[in-house]
Coordinates of C-alpha atoms in Angstrom, one line a residue:
M1 CA -16.6 50.0 -26.2
T2 CA -14.1 48.9 -23.4
A3 CA -13.8 50.8 -20.3
P4 CA -10.2 51.4 -19.0
D5 CA -9.0 49.0 -16.6
P6 CA -5.8 49.4 -14.1
N7 CA -4.8 45.8 -15.0
D8 CA -3.6 47.2 -18.4
G9 CA -0.2 46.3 -19.3
P10 CA 2.7 48.8 -20.3
G11 CA 1.8 51.1 -23.2
G12 CA -1.8 50.4 -22.6
A13 CA -1.8 47.1 -24.1
P14 CA -4.4 44.9 -22.2
S15 CA -3.2 42.1 -19.9
A16 CA -5.0 39.0 -19.0
G17 CA -6.7 40.1 -15.8
P18 CA -7.3 37.8 -12.8
G19 CA -9.8 35.3 -13.4
A20 CA -9.7 35.7 -17.3
P21 CA -11.5 32.8 -19.2
P22 CA -9.3 30.3 -21.0
P23 CA -8.9 31.8 -24.6
A24 CA -9.8 28.2 -26.0
L25 CA -13.1 28.4 -24.4
V26 CA -14.4 31.8 -25.7
R27 CA -15.1 33.2 -29.1
S28 CA -16.3 36.7 -28.6
P29 CA -13.8 39.5 -27.8
L30 CA -16.2 40.5 -25.0
S31 CA -15.6 37.4 -23.0
D32 CA -12.0 38.3 -22.0
G33 CA -12.4 38.9 -18.4
E34 CA -12.1 42.7 -18.8
W35 CA -14.9 45.3 -18.2
H36 CA -16.8 46.3 -21.3
R37 CA -19.7 48.5 -22.3
L38 CA -22.8 48.0 -23.9
H39 CA -23.9 48.6 -27.4
P40 CA -23.6 52.7 -28.1
L41 CA -27.3 52.5 -29.2
T42 CA -28.5 51.2 -25.8
P43 CA -29.7 54.8 -24.6
L44 CA -31.8 55.2 -27.8
L45 CA -33.6 51.7 -26.8
R46 CA -33.7 52.1 -23.2
G47 CA -34.7 56.0 -23.1
G48 CA -36.5 56.4 -26.4
L49 CA -39.7 55.2 -24.9
F50 CA -39.5 57.9 -22.1
L51 CA -38.7 60.7 -24.9
L52 CA -42.0 59.3 -26.7
V53 CA -44.0 59.5 -23.6
V54 CA -42.5 63.2 -22.9
I55 CA -43.6 64.2 -26.6
G56 CA -46.9 62.7 -26.2
I57 CA -47.7 64.9 -23.1
V58 CA -46.4 67.9 -24.7
V59 CA -48.5 67.1 -27.9
A60 CA -51.5 66.3 -25.7
N61 CA -51.3 69.7 -24.0
L62 CA -50.8 71.7 -27.2
R63 CA -53.3 70.1 -29.3
D64 CA -55.2 73.2 -29.7
R65 CA -52.3 75.2 -30.9
L66 CA -51.3 72.5 -33.3
I67 CA -54.8 72.4 -34.6
A68 CA -54.8 76.1 -35.2
I69 CA -51.5 75.8 -36.9
F70 CA -52.1 73.0 -39.3
F71 CA -55.8 73.5 -39.6
P72 CA -56.4 77.2 -39.7
W73 CA -59.5 77.0 -41.4
S74 CA -61.1 74.9 -38.4
G75 CA -62.0 78.2 -36.5
E76 CA -64.3 79.4 -39.7
D77 CA -66.2 76.3 -39.8
G78 CA -67.8 76.8 -36.3
V79 CA -64.8 74.9 -34.4
D80 CA -64.0 77.2 -31.4
V81 CA -60.4 76.6 -30.7
D82 CA -59.8 77.9 -27.0
M83 CA -56.1 78.8 -26.7
Q84 CA -56.4 80.8 -23.5
G85 CA -53.6 79.6 -21.0
D86 CA -51.5 78.1 -24.0
P87 CA -47.9 78.5 -23.0
V88 CA -46.9 79.3 -26.6
D89 CA -49.2 82.3 -26.4
F90 CA -47.5 83.4 -23.2
V91 CA -44.2 83.1 -25.0
I92 CA -45.3 85.1 -27.9
D93 CA -47.1 87.8 -25.7
N94 CA -43.8 88.3 -23.6
N95 CA -41.3 88.0 -26.3
L96 CA -39.7 85.1 -24.5
Y97 CA -38.3 83.1 -27.6
L98 CA -34.8 83.1 -26.4
V99 CA -35.6 81.9 -23.0
A100 CA -38.2 79.3 -24.3
L101 CA -35.4 78.1 -26.8
L102 CA -32.9 77.7 -23.8
I103 CA -35.1 76.0 -21.6
V104 CA -35.8 73.3 -24.5
V105 CA -32.2 73.1 -25.4
G106 CA -31.3 72.6 -21.5
V107 CA -34.0 69.9 -21.0
L108 CA -32.7 67.9 -24.1
A109 CA -29.1 68.3 -22.9
V110 CA -30.0 67.1 -19.5
L111 CA -31.9 64.0 -20.9
V112 CA -29.1 63.1 -23.5
G113 CA -26.3 63.7 -20.8
G114 CA -28.2 61.4 -18.5
F115 CA -28.6 58.8 -21.0
Y116 CA -24.9 58.8 -22.2
L117 CA -23.6 58.7 -18.5
S118 CA -25.9 55.8 -17.7
W119 CA -24.5 54.1 -20.8
R120 CA -20.9 55.0 -19.8
F121 CA -21.3 53.8 -16.4
H122 CA -23.0 50.7 -17.3
T123 CA -20.1 48.0 -18.0
F124 CA -20.0 44.3 -17.7
R125 CA -17.5 41.6 -17.6
I126 CA -17.2 37.7 -18.0
T127 CA -14.6 35.8 -15.9
D128 CA -14.1 32.2 -15.5
D129 CA -16.2 32.2 -12.6
D130 CA -19.1 34.6 -12.9
V131 CA -20.8 37.4 -15.1
E132 CA -20.7 40.8 -13.4
V133 CA -22.6 43.9 -14.2
R134 CA -22.1 47.4 -12.8
S135 CA -24.5 50.3 -13.3
G136 CA -25.9 53.6 -11.9
I137 CA -24.4 57.3 -12.0
L138 CA -25.0 58.5 -8.3
F139 CA -25.9 55.0 -6.6
R140 CA -23.7 52.4 -7.9
T141 CA -24.9 48.9 -8.0
Q142 CA -22.9 45.8 -8.8
R143 CA -24.5 42.3 -9.7
R144 CA -22.8 38.9 -10.0
A145 CA -24.2 35.7 -11.5
P146 CA -21.9 32.7 -10.6
L147 CA -21.5 30.5 -13.6
D148 CA -22.2 27.3 -11.6
R149 CA -25.6 28.6 -10.6
V150 CA -26.7 29.6 -14.4
Q151 CA -29.8 28.0 -15.2
G152 CA -29.9 29.2 -18.7
V153 CA -29.3 32.1 -21.0
N154 CA -32.2 33.9 -22.9
L155 CA -31.9 36.0 -25.8
T156 CA -34.4 38.4 -26.5
R157 CA -34.8 40.5 -29.8
P158 CA -37.6 43.1 -29.6
M159 CA -39.1 44.4 -33.0
I160 CA -37.2 47.7 -32.9
A161 CA -34.0 46.2 -31.5
R162 CA -34.2 43.6 -34.4
L163 CA -34.3 46.4 -37.0
L164 CA -31.2 48.0 -35.3
G165 CA -29.4 44.6 -35.2
M166 CA -29.4 44.3 -31.3
A167 CA -30.6 41.8 -28.8
K168 CA -31.0 41.6 -25.0
L169 CA -29.1 38.8 -23.2
E170 CA -30.4 37.6 -19.8
V171 CA -28.5 35.4 -17.7
I172 CA -30.7 33.1 -15.7
G173 CA -29.8 32.9 -12.0
A174 CA -30.8 30.6 -9.2
G175 CA -32.3 33.0 -6.7
A176 CA -35.5 35.3 -6.8
D177 CA -34.7 38.5 -8.8
G178 CA -31.2 37.0 -9.6
N179 CA -30.9 37.5 -13.2
V180 CA -28.2 39.6 -14.9
R181 CA -29.3 41.5 -17.9
L182 CA -27.0 42.9 -20.8
E183 CA -29.2 45.1 -23.0
Y184 CA -28.2 45.6 -25.3
L185 CA -25.4 43.8 -27.5
S186 CA -25.3 43.6 -31.3
T187 CA -26.8 40.3 -32.4
E188 CA -23.5 38.8 -33.5
N189 CA -21.7 39.5 -30.1
S190 CA -24.9 38.5 -28.1
E191 CA -25.0 34.9 -29.9
A192 CA -21.1 34.5 -29.1
V193 CA -21.3 35.6 -25.5
R194 CA -24.3 33.5 -24.7
A195 CA -22.4 30.3 -26.1
D196 CA -19.2 31.3 -24.2
I197 CA -21.2 31.7 -20.7
L198 CA -22.8 28.2 -21.4
R199 CA -19.5 26.7 -22.4
L200 CA -17.8 28.2 -19.2
A201 CA -20.7 27.2 -17.1
S202 CA -20.7 23.6 -18.3
G203 CA -17.4 22.6 -16.7
Q204 CA -15.7 21.9 -20.1
R205 CA -12.9 24.1 -19.0
L206 CA -12.3 21.6 -16.1
A207 CA -12.5 18.5 -18.4
E208 CA -10.0 20.1 -20.7
E209 CA -7.7 21.0 -17.9
S210 CA -7.9 17.3 -16.9
A211 CA -7.3 15.9 -20.4
R212 CA -4.3 18.1 -20.8
R213 CA -2.8 17.0 -17.5
E214 CA -3.0 13.2 -18.4
A215 CA -1.8 13.7 -22.1
A216 CA 1.8 14.0 -22.7
G217 CA 1.5 17.1 -24.9
S218 CA 4.7 18.6 -26.2
R219 CA 5.4 22.3 -27.1
V220 CA 5.2 21.7 -30.7
A221 CA 1.6 20.0 -30.3
A222 CA 0.6 22.9 -28.2
L223 CA 1.9 25.5 -30.9
G224 CA 0.1 23.7 -33.5
Q225 CA -3.3 23.9 -31.7
T226 CA -2.7 27.6 -31.2
V227 CA -2.0 28.0 -35.0
S228 CA -4.8 25.8 -35.9
R229 CA -7.3 28.0 -33.6
G230 CA -5.9 31.4 -35.2
L231 CA -6.4 30.1 -38.7
T232 CA -10.1 28.7 -38.0
G233 CA -10.8 32.3 -36.1
L234 CA -9.6 34.0 -39.4
V235 CA -12.0 31.8 -41.7
E236 CA -14.8 32.1 -39.4
G237 CA -14.6 35.7 -38.2
E238 CA -14.7 36.9 -34.6
E239 CA -18.3 37.6 -34.4
A240 CA -19.5 35.0 -36.7
P241 CA -23.2 34.5 -35.8
V242 CA -24.1 31.0 -34.3
A243 CA -26.1 28.8 -36.9
E244 CA -29.5 28.4 -36.0
P245 CA -30.2 24.5 -35.4
E246 CA -32.9 22.7 -37.1
S247 CA -36.0 22.3 -35.1
V248 CA -37.1 18.5 -34.2
V249 CA -40.8 19.9 -34.1
D250 CA -42.6 21.6 -37.1
I251 CA -46.0 23.2 -35.9
P252 CA -48.1 24.2 -39.0
V253 CA -49.5 27.7 -38.5
A254 CA -52.9 26.5 -39.0
R255 CA -52.7 23.9 -36.1
L256 CA -51.4 26.7 -33.8
I257 CA -54.3 29.1 -34.4
L258 CA -56.8 26.3 -34.4
S259 CA -55.5 25.2 -31.2
H260 CA -56.2 28.5 -29.7
V261 CA -59.6 28.7 -31.3
V262 CA -60.4 25.4 -29.9
S263 CA -59.7 26.3 -26.4
T264 CA -61.5 27.2 -23.0
T265 CA -60.4 31.0 -23.8
T266 CA -62.5 31.0 -26.9
V267 CA -65.4 29.6 -25.1
M268 CA -65.1 32.6 -22.6
L269 CA -65.1 35.1 -25.3
I270 CA -68.1 33.5 -27.0
L271 CA -69.9 33.5 -23.5
G272 CA -69.0 37.0 -22.9
V273 CA -70.0 38.2 -26.2
V274 CA -73.4 36.4 -25.8
A275 CA -73.7 38.2 -22.4
V276 CA -73.0 41.5 -23.8
A277 CA -75.5 41.2 -26.5
V278 CA -78.1 40.0 -24.1
G279 CA -77.2 43.0 -21.8
A280 CA -77.6 45.6 -24.7
A281 CA -80.8 43.9 -25.8
R282 CA -82.4 44.4 -22.3
G283 CA -81.1 47.7 -21.5
T284 CA -78.7 46.9 -18.5
P285 CA -75.8 49.2 -18.7
W286 CA -74.4 47.7 -15.7
L287 CA -73.9 44.4 -17.3
L288 CA -71.9 46.1 -20.2
F289 CA -69.5 48.0 -17.6
A290 CA -69.0 44.7 -15.8
I291 CA -68.1 42.5 -18.7
V292 CA -66.7 44.5 -21.6
P293 CA -63.4 45.2 -19.6
G294 CA -62.8 41.7 -18.7
L295 CA -63.7 40.5 -22.4
I296 CA -61.3 43.2 -23.9
G297 CA -58.4 41.8 -21.7
V298 CA -59.3 38.1 -22.4
G299 CA -59.2 38.9 -26.2
A300 CA -56.0 40.7 -26.0
Y301 CA -54.4 37.8 -24.2
W302 CA -55.8 35.5 -26.6
V303 CA -54.3 37.3 -29.6
R304 CA -50.9 37.9 -27.6
S305 CA -50.7 34.2 -27.1
I306 CA -51.1 33.3 -30.6
I307 CA -48.4 36.1 -31.9
R308 CA -46.1 34.8 -29.1
S309 CA -46.3 31.0 -30.2
L310 CA -45.5 31.7 -33.9
R311 CA -42.1 31.0 -35.1
Y312 CA -41.7 28.1 -32.8
S313 CA -38.8 25.9 -32.8
I314 CA -36.9 23.5 -30.3
A315 CA -33.6 21.8 -31.1
P316 CA -30.8 20.1 -29.1
T317 CA -27.3 22.1 -28.8
P318 CA -24.2 20.9 -27.0
D319 CA -25.2 23.7 -24.2
G320 CA -28.7 22.4 -23.7
V321 CA -32.1 22.7 -25.3
R322 CA -32.8 25.8 -27.5
I323 CA -36.3 27.1 -27.8
T324 CA -37.2 30.0 -30.0
F325 CA -40.6 31.7 -30.4
G326 CA -42.3 35.0 -30.9
L327 CA -43.3 36.8 -34.2
L328 CA -42.7 40.3 -33.3
T329 CA -40.3 40.2 -30.2
T330 CA -38.2 36.9 -30.7
I331 CA -37.2 35.1 -27.7
T332 CA -34.3 32.5 -27.7
E333 CA -34.0 30.3 -24.6
T334 CA -31.2 28.1 -24.0
V335 CA -31.9 25.6 -21.1
P336 CA -28.9 23.3 -20.1
P337 CA -29.2 20.0 -19.1
G338 CA -30.4 19.2 -15.4
R339 CA -31.9 22.6 -15.2
I340 CA -35.6 21.4 -15.7
H341 CA -37.3 20.4 -12.3
A342 CA -40.6 19.3 -13.8
V343 CA -42.4 18.6 -17.0
E344 CA -46.1 18.3 -17.5
I345 CA -47.9 17.0 -20.6
T346 CA -51.5 18.2 -20.9
Q347 CA -54.5 17.7 -23.0
P348 CA -57.6 19.6 -22.7
V349 CA -60.8 18.0 -23.4
L350 CA -61.4 20.1 -26.6
W351 CA -58.1 18.9 -28.2
R352 CA -58.6 15.1 -27.7
P353 CA -60.4 14.7 -31.1
F354 CA -57.4 16.1 -32.8
G355 CA -54.8 14.2 -30.8
W356 CA -52.9 17.3 -29.6
W357 CA -50.7 17.8 -26.4
A358 CA -48.9 20.7 -24.7
I359 CA -45.9 20.6 -22.7
R360 CA -45.0 22.8 -19.7
I361 CA -41.9 22.9 -17.6
N362 CA -40.8 24.2 -14.0
R363 CA -37.4 25.9 -13.9
L364 CA -35.8 28.4 -11.7
S365 CA -36.5 31.5 -13.8
G366 CA -34.4 33.9 -11.4
R367 CA -37.4 36.5 -11.5
N368 CA -39.5 38.0 -8.9
A369 CA -43.2 37.2 -8.4
A370 CA -44.3 40.5 -9.7
D371 CA -42.7 39.8 -13.2
T372 CA -45.4 38.7 -15.5
S373 CA -42.9 37.9 -18.3
A374 CA -42.0 34.7 -16.4
D375 CA -44.9 32.7 -17.7
Q376 CA -43.6 32.7 -21.5
F377 CA -40.6 30.7 -20.3
T378 CA -42.5 27.9 -19.3
T379 CA -44.0 26.5 -22.4
A380 CA -41.7 24.0 -24.0
L381 CA -44.4 22.8 -26.5
P382 CA -47.4 25.0 -27.4
V383 CA -49.1 22.2 -29.5
G384 CA -48.1 19.1 -31.0
T385 CA -49.0 15.5 -31.6
A386 CA -48.0 12.4 -29.6
A387 CA -44.9 11.9 -31.7
D388 CA -44.0 15.7 -31.2
V389 CA -44.4 15.1 -27.5
E390 CA -41.9 12.2 -27.7
R391 CA -39.2 14.2 -29.6
V392 CA -39.5 17.1 -27.0
L393 CA -39.4 14.7 -23.9
R394 CA -36.3 13.0 -25.4
L395 CA -34.5 16.6 -25.4
L396 CA -35.7 17.5 -22.1
Q397 CA -35.0 14.3 -20.3
P398 CA -32.1 12.9 -22.2
G399 CA -31.0 10.4 -19.5
V400 CA -34.0 8.3 -19.6
P401 CA -33.7 4.8 -20.9
A402 CA -35.0 4.4 -24.4
D403 CA -37.2 1.3 -23.5
E404 CA -39.2 3.7 -21.0
W405 CA -40.4 6.1 -23.5
G406 CA -43.1 3.7 -25.0
M407 CA -44.4 3.4 -21.6
I408 CA -44.4 6.9 -20.6
V409 CA -46.3 8.0 -23.9
A410 CA -48.7 5.1 -24.4
Q411 CA -49.5 4.6 -20.7
G412 CA -48.5 8.0 -19.0
M413 CA -50.4 10.0 -21.4
V414 CA -53.3 8.1 -22.9
G415 CA -53.8 6.0 -19.7
P416 CA -55.0 2.4 -19.2
G417 CA -57.3 0.8 -21.5
R418 CA -60.9 -0.4 -20.7
R419 CA -60.9 -2.1 -17.3
P420 CA -61.6 -5.8 -17.4
A421 CA -65.0 -7.1 -15.6
P422 CA -64.4 -7.1 -11.8
V423 CA -64.1 -10.5 -10.2
G424 CA -63.3 -9.0 -7.0
E425 CA -61.6 -5.7 -6.5
D426 CA -58.1 -6.9 -5.6
D427 CA -58.1 -9.1 -8.8
A428 CA -59.2 -6.5 -10.9
E429 CA -56.5 -4.1 -9.4
A430 CA -53.9 -6.6 -9.9
T431 CA -54.9 -7.3 -13.6
D432 CA -54.9 -3.6 -14.3
A433 CA -51.6 -3.0 -12.7
A434 CA -49.8 -5.6 -14.7
A435 CA -51.3 -4.3 -17.9
D436 CA -50.8 -0.6 -16.8
G437 CA -47.7 -0.2 -15.2
F438 CA -48.7 2.5 -12.9
R439 CA -50.3 2.1 -9.3
T440 CA -53.7 3.5 -9.6
S441 CA -56.5 4.5 -7.1
P442 CA -58.6 1.6 -5.9
R443 CA -62.3 1.2 -6.6
R444 CA -63.2 2.4 -3.1
A445 CA -61.6 6.0 -3.9
W446 CA -64.6 6.4 -6.5
P447 CA -66.5 9.0 -4.3
L448 CA -63.2 11.2 -4.6
R449 CA -62.3 10.7 -8.2
P450 CA -65.7 9.7 -9.8
L451 CA -64.5 10.0 -13.5
S452 CA -60.7 9.5 -13.2
W453 CA -60.2 6.8 -10.5
R454 CA -59.1 4.4 -13.1
R455 CA -56.5 6.8 -14.8
N456 CA -55.3 8.3 -11.3
G457 CA -51.8 6.8 -10.5
F458 CA -48.2 6.9 -10.4
R459 CA -45.2 5.1 -11.2
V460 CA -41.4 5.2 -9.9
T461 CA -38.5 4.5 -12.3
P462 CA -34.8 4.9 -11.3
D463 CA -34.9 8.5 -13.0
L464 CA -38.4 9.7 -12.7
L465 CA -41.5 9.9 -10.8
L466 CA -44.4 9.8 -13.1
L467 CA -47.9 11.4 -11.8
R468 CA -51.0 10.7 -13.9
R469 CA -54.3 12.2 -13.2
G470 CA -57.3 14.0 -14.8
F471 CA -60.1 12.4 -17.2
I472 CA -61.5 15.6 -18.9
W473 CA -58.2 17.4 -18.7
R474 CA -55.4 14.8 -19.0
R475 CA -52.1 15.4 -17.2
L476 CA -48.9 13.7 -16.6
A477 CA -46.5 15.3 -14.3
I478 CA -42.7 13.8 -14.9
V479 CA -40.4 14.8 -11.9
P480 CA -36.7 14.0 -12.3
L481 CA -35.6 12.4 -9.0
A482 CA -32.4 14.1 -9.1
R483 CA -34.3 17.6 -8.8
L484 CA -36.9 16.4 -6.2
Q485 CA -36.7 18.5 -2.9
S486 CA -38.7 16.3 -0.8
I487 CA -41.8 13.8 -0.9
G488 CA -44.9 14.2 1.4
I489 CA -48.0 12.3 2.0
D490 CA -51.3 13.8 3.3
Q491 CA -54.6 12.5 4.5
G492 CA -57.7 13.9 5.3
P493 CA -60.9 12.7 7.3
L494 CA -62.5 11.4 4.3
D495 CA -59.3 9.8 2.9
R496 CA -58.7 8.1 6.2
A497 CA -62.4 6.7 6.0
L498 CA -61.5 5.3 2.7
R499 CA -58.0 4.1 3.4
V500 CA -56.3 6.3 0.8
A501 CA -53.8 9.1 0.9
G502 CA -52.4 12.0 -1.2
L503 CA -49.0 12.1 -2.5
R504 CA -47.0 15.2 -3.4
A505 CA -43.6 15.9 -4.8
H506 CA -41.9 19.2 -3.7
I507 CA -40.2 21.0 -6.5
V508 CA -39.6 24.5 -7.5
S509 CA -42.5 26.7 -8.2
G510 CA -44.1 26.8 -11.5
P511 CA -47.1 25.6 -13.7
V512 CA -46.3 22.0 -12.9
Y513 CA -48.5 20.9 -9.9
A514 CA -46.8 17.4 -9.0
S515 CA -49.7 16.0 -6.8
L516 CA -51.7 13.2 -6.8
G517 CA -54.6 12.4 -4.6
A518 CA -56.8 9.3 -3.7
I519 CA -54.0 6.8 -3.8
D520 CA -54.2 3.6 -1.8
R521 CA -52.7 4.2 1.7
D522 CA -50.5 1.4 1.6
D523 CA -49.2 2.3 -1.8
A524 CA -48.6 6.0 -0.5
V525 CA -46.6 4.7 2.5
A526 CA -44.5 2.4 0.3
A527 CA -43.8 4.9 -2.4
F528 CA -42.8 7.5 0.2
D529 CA -39.7 5.3 1.0
D530 CA -39.1 4.2 -2.5
I531 CA -39.1 7.5 -3.8
A532 CA -37.0 9.1 -0.8
H533 CA -34.4 6.3 -1.5
A534 CA -34.5 6.6 -5.3
A535 CA -34.0 10.4 -5.0
V536 CA -31.0 10.1 -2.9
A537 CA -29.4 7.5 -5.3
A538 CA -30.3 9.7 -8.3
A539 CA -29.0 13.0 -6.8
G540 CA -25.6 11.1 -5.8
D541 CA -25.2 9.9 -9.6
D542 CA -26.4 13.3 -11.0
R543 CA -23.6 15.3 -13.1
S544 CA -25.9 17.3 -15.1
H545 CA -24.8 20.7 -13.5
R546 CA -21.4 20.2 -15.1
W547 CA -22.6 18.5 -18.3
A548 CA -19.5 18.8 -20.2
E549 CA -17.1 18.0 -17.5
Y550 CA -17.4 14.4 -17.9
L551 CA -17.3 13.9 -21.6
E552 CA -14.9 11.4 -22.9
A553 CA -13.3 14.0 -25.2
P554 CA -13.6 17.8 -25.0
V555 CA -16.0 19.5 -27.5
D556 CA -14.1 21.8 -29.6
P557 CA -15.6 25.3 -28.9
E558 CA -14.8 26.6 -32.4
S559 CA -17.5 24.2 -33.8
G560 CA -20.3 26.1 -32.4
S561 CA -22.3 26.9 -29.2

């Protein structure tokens, strides 16, 4: 599977090419800095769909001929099989069997040859600085993903690929349409390569080099470490699969299905079915043509979202948070520390009696705006209890002090309790602020937030900006200050009349909307300065982009991912 390389040593023996990763940090033979090819069955998965489409077109055009061959009695039963203009008849009438056979063989040879050349010219390599992919037969393309800009690594196993023991690896870059895809690799190799990429991107090699410089290691000690790694490799095997870590959250299937049943999508489906029934009863076909297509689309999305959420798990690993989901197509996503730009905890009004919540995140996906699959990588918890939410939040934001989680879960998610009887607006607001911990909207903002003005508020900690809003749909946005791009204040004519303003945190695009309106004007101005200074301090202290570089002791790469 290895492409020839001019850097090979004498006798064809491969030599360590420039930029080869340190052998102590990689486990897969595909992570040696040399060019490699993908799995030999890759053309079957990438071109198999095209062949199925071609076969479908041929069968559709020859359906009458096929009916006459396999059901010869159909013409006697009054079914008129019209084969006029059938290309098969043309071949038979003109005795062109050999020509037709040569054409079919030629077309198949061109297709198979094209798939083979596409596989042969599609190579990749993993160096100590980046992941590179070269592809194309006539028009060559080369893409490179720097390791210090890796936002995560996704492992996708479509149903057919799982049956063949293959998986698709996608290295998430920082720019739009900046992902690098390796499709396909064997499942064992893809797991090992994923761990190698994340380990190289973590800065662990810098930490180990620093440790080696400080330690007075002898040649005997170095030889002993080499022998130890060799024995470990013999015992574990070169392509031993990475063990699946245990999930910190267990979602029962019944809860998952019921959470989709008790949702606004189900309400839309019910209303659509009622509208279709009314239209059919009153004989208004235009209503059916207008609603039925949309009803089918909503129903398909409803079923697809349930299937996609099955087999969900989330667990910590040394390389970040590992999220797995999907029944037919299994997707494993590893999000390194510091790559999450915002977290939002939501609770629809229909979930409130059950005490269920969902978590979504904003992160750089590396996909273009037309890629609809990007939405499936924004759900960190499809449905869970308050205890499940706290466990997931501790994984997504590991740097938050332990004493802050009680406030975030109790006050940030649920919100303040019953407001005491007002003895004056200022006194009531001071009492609420002391009991709540959030700076909430003043009573005069009631016209702008008639239901949620008591809950609408924000809080700034040394690490996070918390934005709480919504009464019918409860939402809590959590923005790490180290990931904050900027902060803004807006004020419209009605806001100026009521002496309130809006506060918005500028972050990367995604489902999390980090904005809050109807905040006291003085509080918003004070928060503007506080958040700006706190963000600068948090960014200066942040080291999450090199999450293994500052460990007290290097992590042994042979112990797992």
